[in-house]
Amino acid sequence: MVGVANRMRGLQQSVLGAMTVRCRQVGAVNLAQGLSQVPPPASVLAGGARDFADVGHSYTQPEGLPVFREAVADKLKRSSGLSVDPATQVLATVGATGALMATLTALLDEGDGVVLFEPFYSYYLSSLQVVGLRPQPVRLTGPDFAITAEPLRAAVTDRTRAMIICTPNNPTGRRLTAAELEVVAAVAQEHDLLVITDEVYDEIYFDASPHLAAATVANLAERTVTLGSLGKSFSVPGWRLGYACGPEHLVGAIRVAADSLVVCAPAPLQEFGARALNLGEDYYRELRAMYDRKRRFLAEGFTAAGLSPNEPDGAYYLFVDCSRMGVATGAEAAEVLLEHNLVGTVPGEAFHLDAPDRPYVRACFSLPDDVLAEAVDRLAIGGLVRG
Ligand SMILES: Cc1ncc(COP(=O)(O)O)c(C=O)c1O
């Protein structure tokens, strides 16, 4: 019988997708998957956008349309002061996931070690496995989940070639500080490491300070590939449109890998994407205010149920410490929330390689207000907290 490749052993559909299926089966409110059921900006879909018949439908050049790359460069400059040349340092990709796969493929060799900070976005692990790279986890602990020098230095070995960071973070919602990024920069410099920074939530944050792009800190620009996505800022994850930016010689190699993997990012959507990226500051202000309101509403629901949600300063997830439920693991907590409250969440284990020290679940608040209200009502069903 024809079998599957060795490197695919143990890889399964993500826990997130499996929880969505279970939510459907039992009729639960699904806070598990970051499906972003918030509508995209109307002005990008209609009202001035060119008609779909008028946009290009053929392949683009592998790096993407100039109009898209220029819009990415302008947006990065505007939102975080990050300077990239749209002609040579920006690549349109099939989502941030496509950007990550092309980056790993282009810049690392099979067997290389890649540092991941736990808790991490679970696709990092499967992406590393698909291209034959080795995860090297560094445990960050709550409630602040801060990166510090000592554990990071302890994790780096002579096989380590790269680190993946994520700010604002999925699942914790934390934004890395300048001090933490300086630690990353120092260790990367000491060991000549590639830094891959996933900044797909760069426009979603809740305090006054703008997004701090890793590549603007210390000397990180020379060794950093920044990944972005239109899926989060414009609620269009199904467009599968993202980008990778970085030093010209790295982006050039990523472009060759992306060409081999997928030829180019969807052409018509690059045109619509450029329009979205050019939306003004009012759009982002409203986006942040909306998510801030949703974040507070859901956090109050978990707190009223006796649990301990963190206070994320970006992205659209709560990372909830369920210790007071008297359970040992996030998987148990998620099971009780599903069966007892009909609320679907993701167990904290999905974001760790080794078991986390507390029973966490992640809850997404990128959902319509009535869905969040239903979830909060269901969380109010008593009996979650023991002792
Ligand atoms: C941290 C992070 N990176 C990347 C992605 C995937 O982005 P895309 O849909 O653009 O591939 C997600 C989606 O949830 C995410 O949370």
CSV table of C-alpha atoms and ligand atoms in Angstrom, one decimal:
chain,number,residue,atom,x,y,z
A,1,MET,CA,0.0,0.0,0.0
A,2,VAL,CA,1.2,3.5,-0.8
A,3,GLY,CA,2.1,5.2,2.5
A,4,VAL,CA,2.6,8.7,3.7
A,5,ALA,CA,6.0,10.5,4.1
A,6,ASN,CA,7.9,9.9,7.4
A,7,ARG,CA,7.9,13.6,8.2
A,8,MET,CA,4.1,13.7,8.2
A,9,ARG,CA,3.9,11.0,11.0
A,10,GLY,CA,2.0,12.4,14.0
A,11,LEU,CA,0.7,15.4,12.1
A,12,GLN,CA,-3.0,15.6,12.2
A,13,GLN,CA,-5.8,18.1,11.7
A,14,SER,CA,-5.2,20.9,14.2
A,15,VAL,CA,-7.0,20.8,17.6
A,16,LEU,CA,-8.7,24.0,16.6
A,17,GLY,CA,-10.4,22.5,13.6
A,18,ALA,CA,-11.4,19.4,15.7
A,19,MET,CA,-13.0,21.6,18.4
A,20,THR,CA,-15.0,23.4,15.7
A,21,VAL,CA,-16.4,20.1,14.6
A,22,ARG,CA,-17.3,19.2,18.2
A,23,CYS,CA,-18.9,22.6,18.8
A,24,ARG,CA,-21.2,21.8,15.8
A,25,GLN,CA,-22.0,18.4,17.1
A,26,VAL,CA,-23.1,19.5,20.6
A,27,GLY,CA,-24.5,23.0,19.6
A,28,ALA,CA,-21.8,24.9,21.5
A,29,VAL,CA,-20.8,28.5,20.9
A,30,ASN,CA,-17.5,28.3,19.2
A,31,LEU,CA,-14.8,30.5,20.8
A,32,ALA,CA,-12.2,28.1,19.7
A,33,GLN,CA,-11.1,29.1,16.2
A,34,GLY,CA,-9.9,32.5,15.1
A,35,LEU,CA,-12.4,32.5,12.3
A,36,SER,CA,-13.0,36.2,12.4
A,37,GLN,CA,-16.7,36.4,11.9
A,38,VAL,CA,-16.4,40.2,11.9
A,39,PRO,CA,-17.4,41.6,8.5
A,40,PRO,CA,-14.7,43.1,6.2
A,41,PRO,CA,-14.7,46.9,5.6
A,42,ALA,CA,-17.6,47.6,3.3
A,43,SER,CA,-15.6,50.3,1.4
A,44,VAL,CA,-13.1,47.6,0.2
A,45,LEU,CA,-15.8,45.3,-1.0
A,46,ALA,CA,-17.9,47.8,-2.8
A,47,GLY,CA,-18.3,51.6,-2.9
A,48,GLY,CA,-15.4,52.5,-5.1
A,49,ALA,CA,-13.5,49.2,-5.4
A,50,ARG,CA,-13.0,48.2,-9.0
A,51,ASP,CA,-15.4,45.6,-10.3
A,52,PHE,CA,-14.1,42.0,-10.1
A,53,ALA,CA,-14.3,41.8,-13.9
A,54,ASP,CA,-11.8,44.7,-14.3
A,55,VAL,CA,-9.0,43.3,-12.1
A,56,GLY,CA,-6.2,41.0,-13.4
A,57,HIS,CA,-6.9,37.3,-13.4
A,58,SER,CA,-3.6,35.9,-14.7
A,59,TYR,CA,-0.5,35.1,-12.7
A,60,THR,CA,1.4,38.0,-11.2
A,61,GLN,CA,5.2,38.1,-11.0
A,62,PRO,CA,6.2,35.9,-8.0
A,63,GLU,CA,6.9,38.9,-5.8
A,64,GLY,CA,3.4,40.2,-6.4
A,65,LEU,CA,1.8,43.3,-8.0
A,66,PRO,CA,3.7,46.6,-7.5
A,67,VAL,CA,0.5,48.3,-6.3
A,68,PHE,CA,0.2,45.7,-3.5
A,69,ARG,CA,3.9,45.8,-2.5
A,70,GLU,CA,3.8,49.6,-2.4
A,71,ALA,CA,0.7,49.6,-0.2
A,72,VAL,CA,2.4,47.2,2.2
A,73,ALA,CA,5.5,49.4,2.4
A,74,ASP,CA,3.5,52.5,3.0
A,75,LYS,CA,1.4,50.8,5.7
A,76,LEU,CA,4.5,49.5,7.5
A,77,LYS,CA,6.0,52.9,7.5
A,78,ARG,CA,2.8,54.5,8.7
A,79,SER,CA,2.0,52.0,11.5
A,80,SER,CA,5.4,51.3,13.0
A,81,GLY,CA,8.0,53.3,11.1
A,82,LEU,CA,9.5,50.2,9.5
A,83,SER,CA,11.2,51.1,6.2
A,84,VAL,CA,11.2,48.6,3.4
A,85,ASP,CA,11.8,49.1,-0.3
A,86,PRO,CA,8.7,47.8,-2.1
A,87,ALA,CA,10.7,46.9,-5.2
A,88,THR,CA,13.2,44.5,-3.5
A,89,GLN,CA,12.1,43.9,0.2
A,90,VAL,CA,8.4,43.0,0.0
A,91,LEU,CA,6.9,39.8,-1.2
A,92,ALA,CA,3.1,39.1,-1.6
A,93,THR,CA,2.3,35.6,-0.2
A,94,VAL,CA,-0.5,33.2,0.2
A,95,GLY,CA,-1.3,34.3,3.7
A,96,ALA,CA,1.2,34.7,6.5
A,97,THR,CA,1.2,30.9,6.5
A,98,GLY,CA,2.5,30.9,3.0
A,99,ALA,CA,5.1,33.5,4.0
A,100,LEU,CA,6.3,31.3,6.8
A,101,MET,CA,6.5,28.2,4.7
A,102,ALA,CA,8.4,30.0,2.0
A,103,THR,CA,10.8,31.5,4.6
A,104,LEU,CA,11.5,28.2,6.3
A,105,THR,CA,12.0,26.5,3.0
A,106,ALA,CA,14.3,29.2,1.6
A,107,LEU,CA,16.5,30.1,4.5
A,108,LEU,CA,16.9,26.9,6.6
A,109,ASP,CA,18.2,23.4,6.0
A,110,GLU,CA,16.6,20.1,7.1
A,111,GLY,CA,17.5,19.3,10.7
A,112,ASP,CA,18.2,23.0,11.7
A,113,GLY,CA,16.9,24.0,15.1
A,114,VAL,CA,14.3,26.8,15.5
A,115,VAL,CA,13.5,28.4,18.8
A,116,LEU,CA,9.8,28.8,19.6
A,117,PHE,CA,8.5,30.6,22.6
A,118,GLU,CA,5.7,28.6,24.5
A,119,PRO,CA,2.8,29.3,24.3
A,120,PHE,CA,3.1,29.6,20.5
A,121,TYR,CA,0.7,29.7,17.5
A,122,SER,CA,0.2,26.0,16.8
A,123,TYR,CA,0.9,26.1,13.1
A,124,TYR,CA,4.6,27.0,13.8
A,125,LEU,CA,5.1,23.4,15.0
A,126,SER,CA,3.4,21.7,12.1
A,127,SER,CA,5.2,24.0,9.6
A,128,LEU,CA,8.6,23.1,11.1
A,129,GLN,CA,7.7,19.5,10.9
A,130,VAL,CA,6.6,19.6,7.3
A,131,VAL,CA,9.9,21.1,6.2
A,132,GLY,CA,12.0,18.9,8.6
A,133,LEU,CA,13.1,21.5,11.1
A,134,ARG,CA,13.5,20.9,14.8
A,135,PRO,CA,11.5,22.9,17.4
A,136,GLN,CA,13.5,24.1,20.4
A,137,PRO,CA,10.9,25.4,22.9
A,138,VAL,CA,11.5,28.1,25.5
A,139,ARG,CA,8.8,28.2,28.1
A,140,LEU,CA,7.3,31.5,29.0
A,141,THR,CA,5.2,31.7,32.1
A,142,GLY,CA,2.1,33.6,33.0
A,143,PRO,CA,0.7,36.0,33.8
A,144,ASP,CA,3.2,38.1,31.9
A,145,PHE,CA,4.8,35.5,29.5
A,146,ALA,CA,7.9,37.7,29.2
A,147,ILE,CA,11.0,36.8,27.2
A,148,THR,CA,14.1,36.9,29.3
A,149,ALA,CA,17.7,36.3,28.4
A,150,GLU,CA,18.7,33.3,30.6
A,151,PRO,CA,16.1,30.7,29.4
A,152,LEU,CA,16.6,31.8,25.8
A,153,ARG,CA,20.4,31.4,26.0
A,154,ALA,CA,19.9,28.0,27.7
A,155,ALA,CA,17.7,26.8,24.7
A,156,VAL,CA,20.1,27.8,22.0
A,157,THR,CA,22.5,25.0,20.8
A,158,ASP,CA,25.0,24.8,18.0
A,159,ARG,CA,22.2,23.5,15.8
A,160,THR,CA,20.0,26.5,16.3
A,161,ARG,CA,19.6,28.6,13.2
A,162,ALA,CA,16.5,30.7,13.8
A,163,MET,CA,13.9,32.0,16.3
A,164,ILE,CA,10.2,32.6,15.7
A,165,ILE,CA,8.6,35.4,17.7
A,166,CYS,CA,5.0,36.7,17.5
A,167,THR,CA,3.8,40.2,18.5
A,168,PRO,CA,1.0,40.8,19.4
A,169,ASN,CA,0.9,37.2,20.4
A,170,ASN,CA,-1.5,34.4,19.7
A,171,PRO,CA,-2.6,33.0,22.1
A,172,THR,CA,-1.6,35.4,24.9
A,173,GLY,CA,-2.3,38.7,23.2
A,174,ARG,CA,0.9,40.1,24.7
A,175,ARG,CA,3.0,42.7,22.8
A,176,LEU,CA,6.7,42.3,23.1
A,177,THR,CA,8.4,45.3,24.7
A,178,ALA,CA,11.6,47.0,23.4
A,179,ALA,CA,13.5,45.4,26.3
A,180,GLU,CA,12.4,41.9,25.3
A,181,LEU,CA,13.2,42.6,21.6
A,182,GLU,CA,16.6,43.8,22.7
A,183,VAL,CA,17.2,40.4,24.4
A,184,VAL,CA,16.1,38.7,21.1
A,185,ALA,CA,18.5,40.9,19.2
A,186,ALA,CA,21.4,40.3,21.5
A,187,VAL,CA,21.0,36.5,21.5
A,188,ALA,CA,20.4,36.4,17.7
A,189,GLN,CA,23.5,38.4,17.2
A,190,GLU,CA,25.6,36.2,19.5
A,191,HIS,CA,24.6,33.1,17.5
A,192,ASP,CA,24.0,34.6,14.1
A,193,LEU,CA,20.4,33.6,14.0
A,194,LEU,CA,17.6,34.4,11.6
A,195,VAL,CA,14.6,36.0,13.4
A,196,ILE,CA,11.2,35.4,11.9
A,197,THR,CA,8.6,37.8,13.4
A,198,ASP,CA,5.0,37.1,13.0
A,199,GLU,CA,3.1,40.4,13.2
A,200,VAL,CA,-0.2,39.5,11.7
A,201,TYR,CA,-2.0,41.3,14.6
A,202,ASP,CA,0.0,44.5,14.2
A,203,GLU,CA,-3.1,46.7,13.9
A,204,ILE,CA,-5.1,45.2,16.8
A,205,TYR,CA,-4.0,46.6,20.2
A,206,PHE,CA,-5.5,48.3,23.1
A,207,ASP,CA,-3.3,51.0,24.6
A,208,ALA,CA,-2.1,54.2,23.1
A,209,SER,CA,1.4,53.1,22.0
A,210,PRO,CA,1.7,52.1,18.3
A,211,HIS,CA,2.8,48.7,17.2
A,212,LEU,CA,6.5,48.1,17.8
A,213,ALA,CA,7.9,46.2,14.8
A,214,ALA,CA,10.7,43.9,15.8
A,215,ALA,CA,12.8,44.9,12.8
A,216,THR,CA,12.9,48.5,14.1
A,217,VAL,CA,14.7,47.5,17.3
A,218,ALA,CA,18.4,47.4,17.8
A,219,ASN,CA,20.1,45.8,14.8
A,220,LEU,CA,17.3,43.3,14.1
A,221,ALA,CA,16.5,44.6,10.6
A,222,GLU,CA,19.6,42.9,9.1
A,223,ARG,CA,18.5,39.4,10.2
A,224,THR,CA,14.7,39.6,10.4
A,225,VAL,CA,11.9,38.5,8.2
A,226,THR,CA,8.6,40.1,9.1
A,227,LEU,CA,5.4,38.2,8.3
A,228,GLY,CA,2.1,40.0,7.9
A,229,SER,CA,-1.4,39.1,6.8
A,230,LEU,CA,-4.5,41.0,5.5
A,231,GLY,CA,-6.7,38.4,7.2
A,232,LYS,CA,-6.7,39.9,10.7
A,233,SER,CA,-6.7,43.7,10.1
A,234,PHE,CA,-9.4,43.5,7.4
A,235,SER,CA,-11.3,40.3,8.6
A,236,VAL,CA,-10.6,38.5,5.3
A,237,PRO,CA,-8.6,35.4,6.3
A,238,GLY,CA,-10.1,33.4,3.4
A,239,TRP,CA,-8.5,35.8,0.9
A,240,ARG,CA,-5.2,34.0,1.8
A,241,LEU,CA,-3.2,37.1,1.3
A,242,GLY,CA,-0.2,38.1,3.3
A,243,TYR,CA,3.4,39.3,2.9
A,244,ALA,CA,7.0,38.8,3.9
A,245,CYS,CA,9.5,41.7,4.2
A,246,GLY,CA,13.1,41.8,5.1
A,247,PRO,CA,16.7,42.3,3.8
A,248,GLU,CA,16.9,42.1,0.0
A,249,HIS,CA,19.1,39.0,-0.2
A,250,LEU,CA,16.7,37.0,2.1
A,251,VAL,CA,13.5,38.2,0.4
A,252,GLY,CA,15.1,37.3,-3.0
A,253,ALA,CA,15.5,33.7,-1.8
A,254,ILE,CA,12.1,33.5,-0.2
A,255,ARG,CA,10.6,34.7,-3.5
A,256,VAL,CA,12.3,31.8,-5.4
A,257,ALA,CA,10.9,29.3,-2.8
A,258,ALA,CA,7.4,30.9,-2.9
A,259,ASP,CA,7.4,30.7,-6.7
A,260,SER,CA,8.2,27.0,-6.5
A,261,LEU,CA,5.5,26.4,-3.9
A,262,VAL,CA,2.6,28.4,-5.2
A,263,VAL,CA,3.7,30.6,-8.2
A,264,CYS,CA,2.1,33.8,-6.8
A,265,ALA,CA,-0.5,35.1,-4.3
A,266,PRO,CA,-4.1,35.5,-5.7
A,267,ALA,CA,-3.9,38.2,-8.3
A,268,PRO,CA,-7.4,39.9,-8.0
A,269,LEU,CA,-7.1,40.0,-4.3
A,270,GLN,CA,-3.8,41.8,-4.4
A,271,GLU,CA,-5.6,44.6,-6.0
A,272,PHE,CA,-8.4,44.6,-3.4
A,273,GLY,CA,-5.7,44.2,-0.8
A,274,ALA,CA,-3.9,47.3,-1.8
A,275,ARG,CA,-7.1,49.2,-1.4
A,276,ALA,CA,-7.6,47.8,2.1
A,277,LEU,CA,-4.1,48.6,3.1
A,278,ASN,CA,-4.6,52.2,2.0
A,279,LEU,CA,-7.6,52.7,4.4
A,280,GLY,CA,-7.0,55.7,6.7
A,281,GLU,CA,-6.4,55.9,10.4
A,282,ASP,CA,-10.1,56.2,11.2
A,283,TYR,CA,-10.6,52.6,10.0
A,284,TYR,CA,-8.0,51.3,12.4
A,285,ARG,CA,-9.2,53.4,15.3
A,286,GLU,CA,-12.7,51.9,15.0
A,287,LEU,CA,-11.3,48.4,14.6
A,288,ARG,CA,-9.3,48.7,17.8
A,289,ALA,CA,-12.3,50.2,19.7
A,290,MET,CA,-14.5,47.4,18.5
A,291,TYR,CA,-12.1,44.7,19.7
A,292,ASP,CA,-11.4,46.5,22.9
A,293,ARG,CA,-15.1,46.4,23.7
A,294,LYS,CA,-15.4,42.7,22.8
A,295,ARG,CA,-12.3,41.9,24.8
A,296,ARG,CA,-13.7,43.5,28.0
A,297,PHE,CA,-17.1,42.0,27.5
A,298,LEU,CA,-15.8,38.4,27.2
A,299,ALA,CA,-13.2,38.9,30.0
A,300,GLU,CA,-16.0,40.0,32.3
A,301,GLY,CA,-17.9,36.8,31.5
A,302,PHE,CA,-15.0,34.6,32.3
A,303,THR,CA,-14.2,36.5,35.5
A,304,ALA,CA,-17.9,36.4,36.6
A,305,ALA,CA,-17.7,32.6,36.1
A,306,GLY,CA,-14.8,32.6,38.6
A,307,LEU,CA,-12.0,32.0,36.1
A,308,SER,CA,-8.9,34.1,35.5
A,309,PRO,CA,-8.6,35.6,31.9
A,310,ASN,CA,-5.4,37.5,31.2
A,311,GLU,CA,-5.6,41.1,30.0
A,312,PRO,CA,-4.3,40.9,26.4
A,313,ASP,CA,-2.8,44.1,25.0
A,314,GLY,CA,-3.3,43.0,21.4
A,315,ALA,CA,-4.8,40.4,19.0
A,316,TYR,CA,-8.2,38.9,19.7
A,317,TYR,CA,-7.8,36.1,22.2
A,318,LEU,CA,-8.1,35.7,25.9
A,319,PHE,CA,-5.8,33.1,27.6
A,320,VAL,CA,-7.8,32.0,30.6
A,321,ASP,CA,-6.3,30.3,33.6
A,322,CYS,CA,-8.8,27.7,34.7
A,323,SER,CA,-7.0,26.5,37.9
A,324,ARG,CA,-10.1,27.4,40.0
A,325,MET,CA,-12.0,24.7,38.2
A,326,GLY,CA,-10.0,22.1,40.0
A,327,VAL,CA,-8.8,20.5,36.8
A,328,ALA,CA,-5.2,19.4,36.0
A,329,THR,CA,-5.1,20.3,32.3
A,330,GLY,CA,-6.4,22.7,29.8
A,331,ALA,CA,-7.9,19.8,27.9
A,332,GLU,CA,-10.0,18.9,30.9
A,333,ALA,CA,-11.0,22.5,31.4
A,334,ALA,CA,-12.0,22.8,27.7
A,335,GLU,CA,-14.0,19.6,28.0
A,336,VAL,CA,-16.0,20.9,31.0
A,337,LEU,CA,-16.6,24.2,29.3
A,338,LEU,CA,-17.9,22.4,26.2
A,339,GLU,CA,-20.1,19.8,28.0
A,340,HIS,CA,-21.3,21.8,30.9
A,341,ASN,CA,-21.5,25.3,29.4
A,342,LEU,CA,-21.7,24.6,25.7
A,343,VAL,CA,-18.8,26.9,25.1
A,344,GLY,CA,-15.9,25.7,22.8
A,345,THR,CA,-12.4,26.9,23.6
A,346,VAL,CA,-8.9,25.6,22.7
A,347,PRO,CA,-6.9,23.7,25.4
A,348,GLY,CA,-3.6,25.5,26.3
A,349,GLU,CA,-1.8,22.3,25.4
A,350,ALA,CA,-2.3,23.1,21.8
A,351,PHE,CA,0.1,26.0,22.1
A,352,HIS,CA,2.9,24.0,23.9
A,353,LEU,CA,5.2,21.3,23.0
A,354,ASP,CA,5.6,20.2,26.7
A,355,ALA,CA,2.6,20.3,29.1
A,356,PRO,CA,1.9,23.8,30.4
A,357,ASP,CA,2.2,24.5,34.1
A,358,ARG,CA,-1.4,25.6,34.5
A,359,PRO,CA,-4.7,24.6,32.9
A,360,TYR,CA,-5.2,27.3,30.3
A,361,VAL,CA,-7.8,27.6,27.5
A,362,ARG,CA,-7.8,30.1,24.7
A,363,ALA,CA,-11.0,32.0,23.8
A,364,CYS,CA,-11.4,34.0,20.6
A,365,PHE,CA,-13.4,37.3,20.7
A,366,SER,CA,-13.4,38.1,17.0
A,367,LEU,CA,-17.1,37.2,16.9
A,368,PRO,CA,-20.4,39.2,16.5
A,369,ASP,CA,-21.7,40.7,19.7
A,370,ASP,CA,-24.7,38.4,19.9
A,371,VAL,CA,-22.5,35.3,19.7
A,372,LEU,CA,-20.3,36.7,22.5
A,373,ALA,CA,-23.5,37.5,24.6
A,374,GLU,CA,-24.6,33.9,24.1
A,375,ALA,CA,-21.2,32.7,25.3
A,376,VAL,CA,-21.3,34.9,28.4
A,377,ASP,CA,-24.8,33.7,29.3
A,378,ARG,CA,-23.6,30.1,29.0
A,379,LEU,CA,-20.5,30.8,31.1
A,380,ALA,CA,-22.9,32.1,33.8
A,381,ILE,CA,-24.3,28.6,34.3
A,382,GLY,CA,-23.0,27.9,37.8
A,383,GLY,CA,-20.7,25.2,39.2
A,384,LEU,CA,-17.5,25.9,37.3
A,385,VAL,CA,-15.4,26.8,40.3
A,386,ARG,CA,-14.5,24.2,42.9
A,387,GLY,CA,-13.5,24.9,46.5
B,1,LIG,C1,-0.1,34.3,15.0
B,1,LIG,C2,-0.7,33.9,13.6
B,1,LIG,N1,0.1,33.9,12.6
B,1,LIG,C3,-0.4,33.5,11.4
B,1,LIG,C4,-1.8,33.2,11.2
B,1,LIG,C5,-2.2,32.8,9.9
B,1,LIG,O1,-2.3,33.9,9.0
B,1,LIG,P1,-2.9,33.7,7.5
B,1,LIG,O2,-4.3,33.3,7.6
B,1,LIG,O3,-2.6,35.0,6.8
B,1,LIG,O4,-2.1,32.6,6.9
B,1,LIG,C6,-2.6,33.3,12.3
B,1,LIG,C7,-4.0,32.9,12.2
B,1,LIG,O5,-4.8,32.7,13.1
B,1,LIG,C8,-2.1,33.6,13.5
B,1,LIG,O6,-2.9,33.7,14.6
